[in-house]
Coordinates of C-alpha atoms in Angstrom, one line a residue:
Chain A
M283 CA 34.9 12.1 -16.7
T284 CA 32.4 13.5 -14.2
A285 CA 32.5 12.6 -10.5
S286 CA 29.0 11.1 -10.6
A287 CA 29.9 8.9 -13.5
S288 CA 33.0 7.6 -11.8
K289 CA 31.0 6.7 -8.7
A290 CA 28.5 4.8 -10.8
R291 CA 31.1 2.5 -12.3
G292 CA 31.6 -1.1 -11.3
M293 CA 28.1 -1.6 -10.0
V294 CA 27.6 -4.9 -11.9
R295 CA 29.9 -7.9 -11.0
V296 CA 29.7 -10.8 -13.4
D297 CA 31.5 -14.1 -12.5
D298 CA 30.9 -16.4 -15.4
G299 CA 33.1 -19.2 -13.9
N300 CA 30.9 -19.4 -10.8
A301 CA 27.7 -18.4 -12.6
T302 CA 27.0 -15.4 -10.4
F303 CA 25.7 -12.0 -11.3
R304 CA 25.6 -9.3 -8.6
V305 CA 24.6 -5.7 -8.5
S306 CA 25.8 -3.2 -6.0
R307 CA 23.0 -1.9 -3.8
Q308 CA 24.7 1.5 -4.1
A309 CA 23.1 1.6 -7.6
F310 CA 19.7 1.9 -5.9
V311 CA 20.6 4.5 -3.2
K312 CA 23.3 6.9 -4.2
P313 CA 22.4 10.4 -5.6
E314 CA 25.6 10.3 -7.7
V315 CA 24.3 7.2 -9.5
M316 CA 21.0 8.9 -10.3
A317 CA 22.8 11.9 -11.6
A318 CA 24.9 9.6 -13.8
E319 CA 21.6 7.8 -15.0
Y320 CA 20.1 11.1 -16.1
A321 CA 23.3 12.1 -18.0
A322 CA 24.1 8.7 -19.5
I323 CA 20.7 7.1 -19.9
F324 CA 17.7 9.4 -19.8
D325 CA 19.4 12.1 -21.8
K326 CA 20.8 9.7 -24.4
C327 CA 18.2 7.0 -24.9
W328 CA 14.9 7.0 -26.8
L329 CA 12.1 7.5 -24.3
Y330 CA 8.4 6.8 -24.6
I331 CA 6.2 9.9 -24.7
G332 CA 2.8 8.4 -25.7
H333 CA 0.8 6.3 -28.2
E334 CA -0.4 7.8 -31.5
S335 CA -3.9 6.8 -30.6
E336 CA -3.9 9.4 -27.8
L337 CA -3.7 12.2 -30.4
P338 CA -6.2 11.0 -33.1
N339 CA -7.1 14.4 -34.6
P340 CA -5.2 17.5 -35.9
G341 CA -4.9 19.9 -33.0
D342 CA -4.9 17.2 -30.3
F343 CA -2.3 17.7 -27.6
L344 CA -1.0 16.2 -24.4
T345 CA 1.4 17.5 -21.8
R346 CA 3.8 14.9 -20.4
N347 CA 6.7 14.7 -18.0
V348 CA 9.5 12.7 -19.6
A349 CA 12.7 12.3 -17.7
N350 CA 11.9 15.4 -15.6
R351 CA 11.3 17.5 -18.7
K352 CA 8.0 19.1 -19.3
L353 CA 6.9 18.3 -22.8
L354 CA 4.1 19.3 -25.1
F355 CA 3.1 16.5 -27.5
T356 CA 0.9 17.7 -30.4
R357 CA -0.6 16.7 -33.7
D358 CA -0.4 19.7 -35.8
R359 CA -2.8 21.1 -38.4
A360 CA -1.2 18.9 -41.1
G361 CA -1.5 15.8 -39.0
T362 CA 2.2 15.5 -38.1
L363 CA 3.1 14.4 -34.5
R364 CA 5.5 16.8 -32.8
A365 CA 7.2 17.1 -29.4
F366 CA 8.2 20.4 -27.9
F367 CA 9.7 21.6 -24.6
N368 CA 6.7 23.2 -22.8
T369 CA 8.3 26.5 -22.0
C370 CA 7.8 29.9 -23.5
P371 CA 10.9 31.1 -25.4
H372 CA 10.2 34.6 -24.0
R373 CA 10.5 34.2 -20.3
G374 CA 9.9 30.6 -19.5
A375 CA 6.3 29.9 -18.4
E376 CA 4.6 26.7 -19.7
V377 CA 2.7 27.6 -22.9
C378 CA 0.1 24.8 -22.1
R379 CA -1.1 23.9 -18.6
D380 CA -3.8 21.5 -19.6
A381 CA -3.2 17.7 -19.4
R382 CA -4.9 17.2 -22.8
G383 CA -7.2 18.8 -25.3
N384 CA -7.5 20.1 -28.8
A385 CA -6.2 23.6 -29.7
K386 CA -5.3 25.5 -32.8
S387 CA -2.8 27.5 -30.8
F388 CA -1.2 27.8 -27.4
T389 CA -1.2 31.2 -25.7
C390 CA 1.3 31.8 -22.9
F391 CA -0.7 33.3 -20.1
Y392 CA 2.2 35.4 -18.8
H393 CA 2.6 37.9 -21.6
G394 CA 0.3 36.5 -24.3
W395 CA 2.7 35.1 -26.9
V396 CA 0.8 32.8 -29.2
F397 CA 2.2 29.6 -30.8
G398 CA 0.7 27.3 -33.5
N399 CA 0.4 23.6 -32.8
D400 CA 3.4 23.3 -35.1
G401 CA 5.4 25.3 -32.5
K402 CA 5.8 28.5 -34.6
L403 CA 5.3 31.9 -33.0
K404 CA 2.1 33.3 -34.5
S405 CA 1.7 36.6 -32.7
L406 CA 2.8 38.6 -29.7
P407 CA 1.2 41.6 -28.0
D408 CA 2.8 45.0 -28.8
D409 CA 4.9 43.6 -31.6
A410 CA 5.8 47.1 -32.8
R411 CA 8.2 47.2 -29.9
Y412 CA 10.3 44.3 -31.5
A413 CA 12.6 44.6 -34.4
P414 CA 11.0 43.8 -37.9
N415 CA 13.1 40.7 -38.3
F416 CA 12.4 39.4 -34.8
N417 CA 12.2 35.6 -34.9
S418 CA 13.5 35.4 -38.5
N419 CA 15.9 32.7 -37.1
G420 CA 13.1 30.9 -35.3
S421 CA 14.6 31.6 -31.9
A422 CA 11.2 32.7 -30.6
D423 CA 9.4 29.5 -31.7
L424 CA 8.8 26.6 -29.3
V425 CA 11.9 24.5 -29.0
P426 CA 11.3 21.0 -30.4
V427 CA 12.8 17.9 -28.7
A428 CA 15.9 16.9 -30.7
R429 CA 14.5 13.6 -32.0
F430 CA 11.0 12.3 -32.4
D431 CA 9.9 9.1 -34.0
S432 CA 7.4 6.3 -33.7
Y433 CA 7.3 2.6 -34.2
A434 CA 4.1 0.5 -34.4
G435 CA 2.1 3.3 -32.9
F436 CA 4.5 3.9 -29.9
C437 CA 6.0 7.4 -29.9
F438 CA 9.4 8.2 -28.6
V439 CA 11.6 11.2 -28.0
C440 CA 15.3 11.5 -27.6
F441 CA 17.1 14.5 -26.1
D442 CA 20.4 13.5 -27.9
P443 CA 20.6 14.8 -31.5
D444 CA 23.3 12.2 -32.2
A445 CA 21.4 9.1 -31.0
V446 CA 21.0 6.2 -33.4
P447 CA 17.7 6.1 -35.3
L448 CA 14.8 4.6 -33.3
P449 CA 14.5 1.4 -35.4
A450 CA 18.2 0.6 -34.7
Y451 CA 17.8 1.5 -31.1
L452 CA 14.8 -0.8 -30.6
A453 CA 16.8 -3.7 -32.0
G454 CA 15.1 -7.1 -31.2
A455 CA 12.2 -5.3 -29.4
K456 CA 10.7 -4.4 -32.8
E457 CA 9.4 -7.9 -33.4
Y458 CA 7.5 -7.8 -30.1
L459 CA 6.1 -4.3 -30.8
D460 CA 4.8 -5.8 -34.1
L461 CA 3.2 -8.6 -32.2
I462 CA 1.3 -6.0 -30.1
A463 CA 0.3 -3.9 -33.1
G464 CA -0.7 -7.1 -35.0
Q465 CA -3.5 -7.8 -32.5
S466 CA -5.6 -5.2 -34.2
E467 CA -6.9 -4.6 -37.7
S468 CA -7.9 -1.0 -37.1
G469 CA -5.1 0.0 -34.7
M470 CA -4.3 -0.3 -31.0
T471 CA -5.7 2.4 -28.7
I472 CA -4.9 3.6 -25.2
V473 CA -8.1 3.3 -23.2
E474 CA -9.3 6.3 -21.3
G475 CA -8.1 6.4 -17.6
T476 CA -4.5 6.6 -16.5
Q477 CA -3.1 5.0 -13.4
Q478 CA -0.7 7.6 -12.1
Y479 CA 1.0 6.6 -8.9
A480 CA 4.3 6.5 -7.1
I481 CA 6.5 4.0 -5.4
R482 CA 8.9 4.8 -2.6
A483 CA 11.7 2.8 -4.1
N484 CA 14.4 3.0 -6.8
W485 CA 13.1 2.9 -10.4
K486 CA 15.3 -0.1 -11.3
L487 CA 13.5 -2.2 -8.7
L488 CA 10.4 -1.7 -10.9
V489 CA 12.3 -2.7 -14.0
E490 CA 13.3 -6.0 -12.4
N491 CA 9.8 -6.5 -11.0
S492 CA 8.0 -5.9 -14.3
F493 CA 9.4 -9.0 -15.9
D494 CA 10.2 -11.2 -12.8
G495 CA 8.6 -14.6 -13.3
Y496 CA 10.2 -15.9 -10.1
H497 CA 8.1 -13.9 -7.6
A498 CA 4.6 -14.8 -8.8
L499 CA 3.9 -17.7 -6.5
T500 CA 5.2 -16.1 -3.4
T501 CA 4.4 -12.4 -3.8
H502 CA 1.1 -13.0 -5.5
S503 CA -0.2 -16.1 -3.8
T504 CA -3.5 -14.2 -2.9
Y505 CA -4.1 -13.3 -6.5
L506 CA -3.6 -16.9 -7.6
D507 CA -5.9 -18.0 -4.8
Y508 CA -8.5 -15.5 -6.1
L509 CA -8.3 -16.9 -9.6
K510 CA -8.7 -20.4 -8.2
N511 CA -11.7 -19.3 -6.1
T512 CA -13.3 -17.7 -9.1
N513 CA -15.5 -20.2 -10.8
G514 CA -13.9 -20.9 -14.2
G515 CA -11.2 -18.3 -13.7
L516 CA -8.4 -20.4 -15.0
A517 CA -7.6 -22.3 -18.2
S518 CA -5.7 -25.6 -17.9
V519 CA -2.5 -24.2 -19.1
A520 CA 0.8 -24.4 -17.2
L521 CA 3.2 -21.5 -16.5
A522 CA 6.1 -22.1 -18.9
G523 CA 8.3 -20.2 -21.2
R524 CA 11.6 -18.5 -22.0
G525 CA 13.5 -15.3 -21.5
H526 CA 15.1 -13.4 -24.4
D527 CA 17.8 -10.7 -24.6
L528 CA 16.6 -8.3 -27.3
G529 CA 19.8 -6.1 -27.4
N530 CA 20.6 -2.6 -26.2
G531 CA 19.3 -3.5 -22.7
H532 CA 15.9 -4.5 -23.9
A533 CA 14.6 -7.9 -22.9
V534 CA 11.4 -10.0 -22.7
I535 CA 9.9 -13.1 -21.1
E536 CA 7.4 -15.0 -23.3
Y537 CA 5.3 -17.7 -21.7
S538 CA 2.1 -19.5 -21.4
A539 CA -0.1 -18.9 -18.3
P540 CA -3.5 -20.1 -17.1
W541 CA -5.3 -16.7 -16.9
G542 CA -7.8 -15.5 -19.5
R543 CA -6.6 -13.2 -22.4
P544 CA -9.1 -11.1 -24.3
I545 CA -6.7 -11.8 -27.3
A546 CA -7.4 -14.7 -27.0
Q547 CA -7.2 -17.3 -24.3
W548 CA -10.7 -18.4 -23.3
I549 CA -11.5 -19.3 -19.7
P550 CA -14.6 -21.1 -18.6
M551 CA -15.9 -18.1 -16.7
W552 CA -16.4 -16.2 -20.0
G553 CA -19.1 -18.8 -21.1
E554 CA -20.4 -19.3 -24.6
E555 CA -20.4 -15.7 -25.5
G556 CA -16.8 -15.4 -24.5
K557 CA -15.9 -18.6 -26.5
K558 CA -17.4 -17.1 -29.6
S559 CA -15.5 -13.9 -29.1
T560 CA -12.1 -15.5 -28.6
D561 CA -12.7 -18.0 -31.4
A562 CA -13.5 -15.2 -33.8
V563 CA -10.4 -13.3 -32.7
I564 CA -8.2 -16.3 -33.3
A565 CA -9.8 -16.9 -36.8
R566 CA -9.1 -13.3 -37.8
L567 CA -5.6 -13.5 -36.5
T568 CA -4.9 -16.7 -38.4
L569 CA -6.2 -15.2 -41.6
R570 CA -3.9 -12.2 -41.3
H571 CA -0.7 -13.7 -39.7
G572 CA -0.9 -17.5 -40.4
E573 CA -1.6 -20.2 -37.8
E574 CA 1.7 -20.2 -36.0
A575 CA 2.0 -16.4 -35.5
A576 CA -1.7 -16.2 -34.6
K577 CA -1.2 -18.8 -31.8
R578 CA 1.8 -16.9 -30.5
I579 CA -0.2 -13.6 -30.4
A580 CA -3.2 -15.2 -28.9
F581 CA -1.8 -17.6 -26.3
K582 CA 1.6 -16.3 -25.2
N583 CA 2.1 -13.7 -22.6
R584 CA 5.0 -11.2 -23.0
N585 CA 6.5 -9.0 -20.3
M586 CA 8.9 -6.7 -22.1
L587 CA 11.2 -3.9 -21.1
I588 CA 12.3 -1.4 -23.7
F589 CA 15.4 0.1 -22.2
P590 CA 15.5 2.1 -20.0
N591 CA 11.9 2.4 -18.6
L592 CA 9.1 1.4 -21.0
V593 CA 7.3 -1.7 -19.9
I594 CA 4.8 -3.3 -22.2
N595 CA 3.2 -6.3 -20.5
D596 CA 0.9 -8.3 -22.8
I597 CA -0.6 -10.5 -20.1
M598 CA -4.3 -10.7 -18.9
A599 CA -4.5 -7.2 -20.4
I600 CA -1.9 -5.0 -22.0
T601 CA -0.3 -2.5 -19.7
V602 CA 2.0 0.2 -21.0
R603 CA 4.0 1.8 -18.1
T604 CA 6.8 4.3 -17.7
F605 CA 8.5 5.5 -14.6
Y606 CA 11.1 8.0 -13.6
P607 CA 13.2 8.6 -10.5
V608 CA 12.6 11.8 -8.6
T609 CA 15.1 10.8 -5.9
P610 CA 16.9 7.5 -5.7
D611 CA 14.2 6.2 -3.4
Y612 CA 11.1 7.6 -5.1
M613 CA 9.7 7.1 -8.5
M614 CA 6.6 8.4 -10.4
V615 CA 4.7 5.8 -12.4
D616 CA 2.2 6.2 -15.2
G617 CA 0.3 3.2 -16.3
Y618 CA -2.0 2.9 -19.3
A619 CA -4.2 0.1 -20.8
L620 CA -3.8 -0.6 -24.5
A621 CA -6.5 -2.4 -26.5
P622 CA -7.5 -3.2 -30.1
R623 CA -9.8 -0.3 -31.2
E624 CA -12.3 -2.7 -32.7
E625 CA -12.7 -5.2 -29.9
S626 CA -16.2 -6.2 -28.7
E627 CA -17.7 -4.5 -25.7
F628 CA -17.5 -7.9 -24.1
A629 CA -13.8 -8.2 -24.7
R630 CA -13.1 -4.6 -23.6
K631 CA -15.0 -5.1 -20.4
Y632 CA -13.1 -8.3 -19.4
R633 CA -9.8 -6.7 -20.5
L634 CA -10.3 -3.8 -18.1
H635 CA -11.5 -6.0 -15.3
N636 CA -8.6 -8.3 -15.8
F637 CA -6.3 -5.3 -15.7
L638 CA -7.5 -3.7 -12.5
E639 CA -7.9 -7.1 -10.8
F640 CA -4.2 -7.7 -11.1
L641 CA -2.5 -4.5 -12.1
G642 CA -2.4 -1.1 -10.6
P643 CA -2.8 0.5 -7.2
G644 CA -6.1 -1.0 -6.3
G645 CA -5.5 -4.5 -7.7
F646 CA -5.0 -7.8 -6.0
A647 CA -1.3 -8.0 -7.0
T648 CA 0.4 -4.6 -7.7
P649 CA 0.0 -3.3 -4.1
D650 CA 2.1 -6.3 -3.0
D651 CA 4.7 -5.5 -5.6
V652 CA 4.8 -2.0 -4.3
E653 CA 5.3 -3.4 -0.8
A654 CA 8.1 -5.6 -2.0
L655 CA 9.9 -2.8 -3.8
E656 CA 9.6 -0.5 -0.8
S657 CA 10.8 -3.3 1.5
C658 CA 13.9 -3.8 -0.7
Q659 CA 14.6 -0.1 -0.5
Q660 CA 14.4 -0.2 3.3
G661 CA 16.6 -3.3 3.2
F662 CA 19.2 -1.3 1.2
R663 CA 19.8 0.8 4.3
N664 CA 22.1 -2.0 5.4
L665 CA 24.2 -1.8 2.3
D666 CA 27.4 -1.0 4.1
F667 CA 27.1 -4.5 5.6
A668 CA 25.1 -6.3 3.0
P669 CA 26.3 -4.6 -0.2
W670 CA 25.1 -6.9 -3.1
S671 CA 21.9 -8.0 -4.7
D672 CA 22.0 -11.3 -6.6
I673 CA 20.6 -11.8 -10.1
S674 CA 22.2 -15.2 -11.0
K675 CA 19.1 -17.4 -11.4
G676 CA 19.5 -19.5 -14.5
M677 CA 23.1 -18.6 -15.2
N678 CA 24.3 -22.2 -14.8
C679 CA 21.8 -23.4 -17.4
D680 CA 21.7 -23.3 -21.2
E681 CA 18.0 -22.7 -21.5
Q682 CA 16.8 -19.4 -20.0
R683 CA 13.3 -19.9 -18.5
Y684 CA 10.7 -17.2 -18.0
D685 CA 11.2 -17.4 -14.3
D686 CA 15.0 -17.1 -14.5
E687 CA 16.7 -13.8 -14.3
M688 CA 18.5 -13.5 -17.6
Q689 CA 16.2 -10.7 -18.7
M690 CA 17.3 -8.6 -15.7
R691 CA 20.9 -9.3 -16.4
A692 CA 20.3 -8.0 -20.0
F693 CA 19.0 -4.8 -18.5
W694 CA 21.8 -4.4 -16.0
Q695 CA 24.5 -5.0 -18.6
G696 CA 22.9 -2.4 -20.9
W697 CA 22.6 -0.1 -17.9
Q698 CA 26.3 -0.5 -16.9
Q699 CA 27.5 0.0 -20.5
R700 CA 25.6 3.2 -20.8
I701 CA 27.0 4.5 -17.5
D702 CA 30.5 3.5 -18.5
S703 CA 30.1 5.3 -21.8
L704 CA 29.8 8.8 -20.1
N705 CA 32.5 11.0 -21.5
G706 CA 33.6 8.5 -24.1
G707 CA 34.3 5.8 -21.5
Q708 CA 37.6 7.3 -20.5
E709 CA 38.9 6.0 -17.2
Chain B
M35 CA -48.8 5.4 0.9
S36 CA -45.8 4.1 2.7
T37 CA -45.6 3.9 6.4
T38 CA -41.8 3.6 6.4
P39 CA -40.3 6.5 8.4
A40 CA -38.6 9.1 6.3
V41 CA -34.8 8.7 5.8
T42 CA -33.0 11.5 7.6
R43 CA -29.4 12.6 7.4
S44 CA -28.7 11.2 10.8
T45 CA -29.9 7.7 9.8
I46 CA -27.4 7.9 6.9
E47 CA -24.7 9.3 9.1
D48 CA -25.2 6.4 11.5
L49 CA -24.6 3.9 8.7
L50 CA -21.5 5.7 7.3
F51 CA -20.0 6.2 10.8
R52 CA -20.6 2.5 11.5
E53 CA -18.9 1.7 8.2
A54 CA -15.9 3.8 9.1
E55 CA -15.6 2.3 12.5
L56 CA -15.6 -1.3 11.1
L57 CA -13.0 -0.4 8.5
D58 CA -10.7 1.2 11.0
N59 CA -11.1 -1.9 13.3
W60 CA -10.3 -4.2 10.4
Q61 CA -13.7 -5.9 11.0
L62 CA -14.0 -6.4 7.2
E63 CA -16.3 -9.4 7.2
E64 CA -18.8 -7.5 9.4
W65 CA -18.2 -4.4 7.2
L66 CA -19.3 -6.4 4.2
T67 CA -22.7 -7.2 5.8
L68 CA -23.5 -3.5 5.4
Y69 CA -23.6 -4.0 1.6
T70 CA -26.3 -5.6 -0.5
D71 CA -25.8 -8.8 -2.4
D72 CA -25.6 -6.9 -5.7
A73 CA -23.3 -4.1 -4.3
C74 CA -20.5 -2.4 -6.3
Y75 CA -17.5 -0.4 -5.1
Y76 CA -15.7 1.9 -7.5
V77 CA -12.6 4.1 -7.4
P78 CA -12.0 5.7 -10.8
S79 CA -8.6 6.8 -11.9
T80 CA -7.8 10.4 -11.1
D81 CA -8.1 11.7 -14.6
L82 CA -11.6 10.3 -15.3
P83 CA -14.9 12.1 -15.1
R84 CA -16.9 11.1 -12.0
D85 CA -19.6 9.2 -14.0
A86 CA -17.0 7.2 -16.0
D87 CA -18.0 3.6 -16.9
P88 CA -15.7 0.9 -15.6
D89 CA -16.5 -1.3 -18.6
K90 CA -15.1 1.3 -20.9
A91 CA -12.4 3.2 -18.9
L92 CA -9.6 2.1 -16.7
F93 CA -10.3 2.5 -13.0
F94 CA -8.2 1.8 -9.9
I95 CA -11.0 -0.3 -8.4
A96 CA -14.3 -1.6 -9.9
D97 CA -15.6 -4.4 -7.7
D98 CA -18.9 -6.2 -8.1
R99 CA -20.1 -8.0 -5.0
Q100 CA -18.2 -11.1 -5.8
R101 CA -14.8 -9.3 -6.2
L102 CA -15.6 -7.1 -3.2
G103 CA -16.0 -10.3 -1.1
E104 CA -12.7 -11.6 -2.6
R105 CA -11.1 -8.3 -1.7
V106 CA -12.1 -8.9 1.9
T107 CA -10.9 -12.5 1.9
R108 CA -7.6 -11.4 0.5
L109 CA -7.1 -8.6 2.9
M110 CA -7.6 -10.9 5.9
K111 CA -4.7 -13.1 4.7
K112 CA -1.1 -12.8 5.7
G113 CA -0.2 -13.2 2.0
A114 CA -1.8 -9.7 1.3
H115 CA 1.7 -8.4 1.9
S116 CA 0.8 -4.8 1.3
E117 CA -1.4 -5.0 4.4
Y118 CA 0.7 -7.3 6.5
P119 CA 1.5 -6.1 9.0
R120 CA -1.8 -4.2 8.8
S121 CA -1.7 -0.5 8.4
R122 CA -3.5 1.8 10.8
T123 CA -6.3 3.8 9.3
R124 CA -8.7 6.5 10.2
H125 CA -11.8 7.1 8.1
L126 CA -13.5 10.5 8.6
V127 CA -16.9 11.1 7.0
S128 CA -18.4 14.5 6.8
N129 CA -20.7 16.9 4.8
V130 CA -23.4 14.2 4.4
Q131 CA -26.2 15.2 2.1
I132 CA -29.3 13.3 0.9
K133 CA -29.5 13.9 -2.8
R134 CA -32.5 11.9 -3.9
V135 CA -35.1 9.5 -2.4
E136 CA -37.0 7.2 -4.8
G137 CA -39.0 4.6 -2.9
D138 CA -36.4 2.5 -1.1
E139 CA -33.5 3.8 -3.1
I140 CA -31.5 6.7 -1.6
T141 CA -28.7 8.6 -3.2
A142 CA -26.4 10.3 -0.7
L143 CA -23.1 12.2 -0.9
A144 CA -20.4 12.5 1.7
A145 CA -16.9 14.0 1.9
F146 CA -14.2 11.6 3.2
V147 CA -10.7 11.8 4.4
T148 CA -8.9 8.5 5.1
F149 CA -5.4 8.3 6.7
R150 CA -3.2 5.3 6.3
S151 CA -0.1 4.9 8.5
K152 CA 2.5 2.2 7.9
N153 CA 6.3 1.9 7.5
G154 CA 6.9 5.3 9.0
V155 CA 4.7 7.3 6.6
T156 CA 1.1 8.5 6.7
D157 CA -0.8 8.9 3.5
T158 CA -4.0 10.9 3.0
Y159 CA -6.8 9.9 0.7
M160 CA -9.6 12.5 0.3
G161 CA -12.5 13.0 -1.9
S162 CA -16.3 12.6 -2.2
A163 CA -18.1 9.3 -1.6
H164 CA -21.2 8.9 -3.7
Y165 CA -23.6 6.3 -2.2
R166 CA -26.6 4.5 -3.5
L167 CA -28.4 3.1 -0.4
R168 CA -31.3 0.7 -0.3
R169 CA -33.8 0.3 2.5
M170 CA -34.3 -3.4 3.2
D171 CA -36.2 -5.0 6.0
G172 CA -36.2 -1.7 7.9
Q173 CA -32.4 -1.3 7.6
L174 CA -30.3 0.8 5.3
R175 CA -27.7 -1.1 3.2
I176 CA -25.1 0.1 0.7
R177 CA -25.9 -0.7 -2.9
E178 CA -23.0 1.2 -4.4
K179 CA -20.1 3.3 -3.2
R180 CA -18.1 5.4 -5.6
C181 CA -15.1 7.2 -4.2
I182 CA -13.9 10.1 -6.3
L183 CA -10.5 11.1 -5.2
D184 CA -9.6 14.8 -5.0
L185 CA -5.9 13.9 -5.6
E186 CA -4.4 14.9 -9.0
A187 CA -2.7 11.5 -9.0
L188 CA -2.2 8.7 -6.5
R189 CA 1.0 10.3 -5.2
P190 CA 2.9 9.8 -3.1
H191 CA 0.9 6.8 -1.9
G192 CA 1.2 4.4 -4.8
R193 CA -1.6 2.1 -3.7
I194 CA -5.2 1.8 -2.5
S195 CA -4.5 -1.4 -0.5
I196 CA -7.1 -0.5 2.1
I197 CA -10.8 0.0 1.5
L198 CA -11.6 3.7 1.3

């Protein structure tokens, strides 16, 4: 096995007898661990590239960084979604340097090779200087990513040709993706405007933070004060719920909470117009899904991690978020807002305002999460003397509450298994 | 015919320089008095057009006057962890231009650079600030401030926890 993999073993210490679960802080700091993560996790797992609504028409494209790879995500002339490595097979330049757009073809600006949105080489200048059967084997076409698939509108790539199919990989997370997709009759859509930012901390700290029910009252006291100060900003609903292990390192917390949800928990501030809007949403959901499922969709909040780094939080708005480590102590984050395409202007407005009030770099909550994560990373400088983080909350109990840490343990166990599987798990 | 004196660039600069000074001194409650009761403060996400609508697209910040007041209340609390201990900031305002004057409503444009130092790093926010100003009781107040960041993404900062 590789040196980096051997140094990433044994990061997770589980003591069932004493109900303790600890993670070595080396996992957040050591470059060898990050190298092992790229080899064992980001190069092996299904990774989110985008939502199908971002490419509605033939010829639409996006360029995205996924696990440090520069990808070109297209909908070809026939309407098929495709993912390519954004590099010219000739000499390497990116064939597309726009963030998004619509194009019949991509012309590499370096020497002028032209590719269709299906990745096929269409033409190249001075082609008489190439053999007649040049590219008969497709070696001068754009290189597709080994695997591409989508589920409930969420599109994924995988760099490992031997990976299990996406539905098997998603395991128990499929049910929760269906709950998201089920919110809309005409399809969910990513709203224009991306929150692209960075955090000077290890990416796994954001995994933990994204479904951490334990920190809300302390880290986010000022946000909760804000909601209390806002006239009618809260419903009389208690914070309560459970954590669920969804398999393969995926996990979710599902809970009730007092904030307003455009789908569809009304708060007094939204007034009569808002009441009509949420009532209508619930009636439509009940028709389509039955009363029980409709109530679950409308009133429960869900913070979900799809291993390793796709967070879908269906809370006061829906955020879709991915993040990658550049160095062990620096990650790049992309955050998107997801919404039902057909929702009213009223609901869309409150959704977006809910989103930025809490979430994102200018909100009343996320900046304090960023501060907490960066503070953890600073604290890890002491790891020679304070080497462990504790993730035991709830281990001594049968019922796993939303503010316990079982969901984080599910992630960490999936993480360690993947790391240990490098080179067939040979010691 | 109005007898109100014409608005000049230096009158507007006086207001914007005063705003910068109050922000850098963390005199946020006093800063808020420079704004009208129906004021708005916007920072669109970095991939949006500058005239994007916060009811239809995802911004970093889209405060009406009520939320702007809450932003100030929050930032003055110890529980605003991102700004406790407080960062040190320097707001520079330049290239001020009057774009339009219609009665008491003035549209002005400025370039800004704001530095934020905390925890051993200094982050730079730069861009254009689009102001709608209103002349009230012989004084200029801010009706709207829209900060368009020149950054490709909010990196490496990760937050706009101060007021730009």
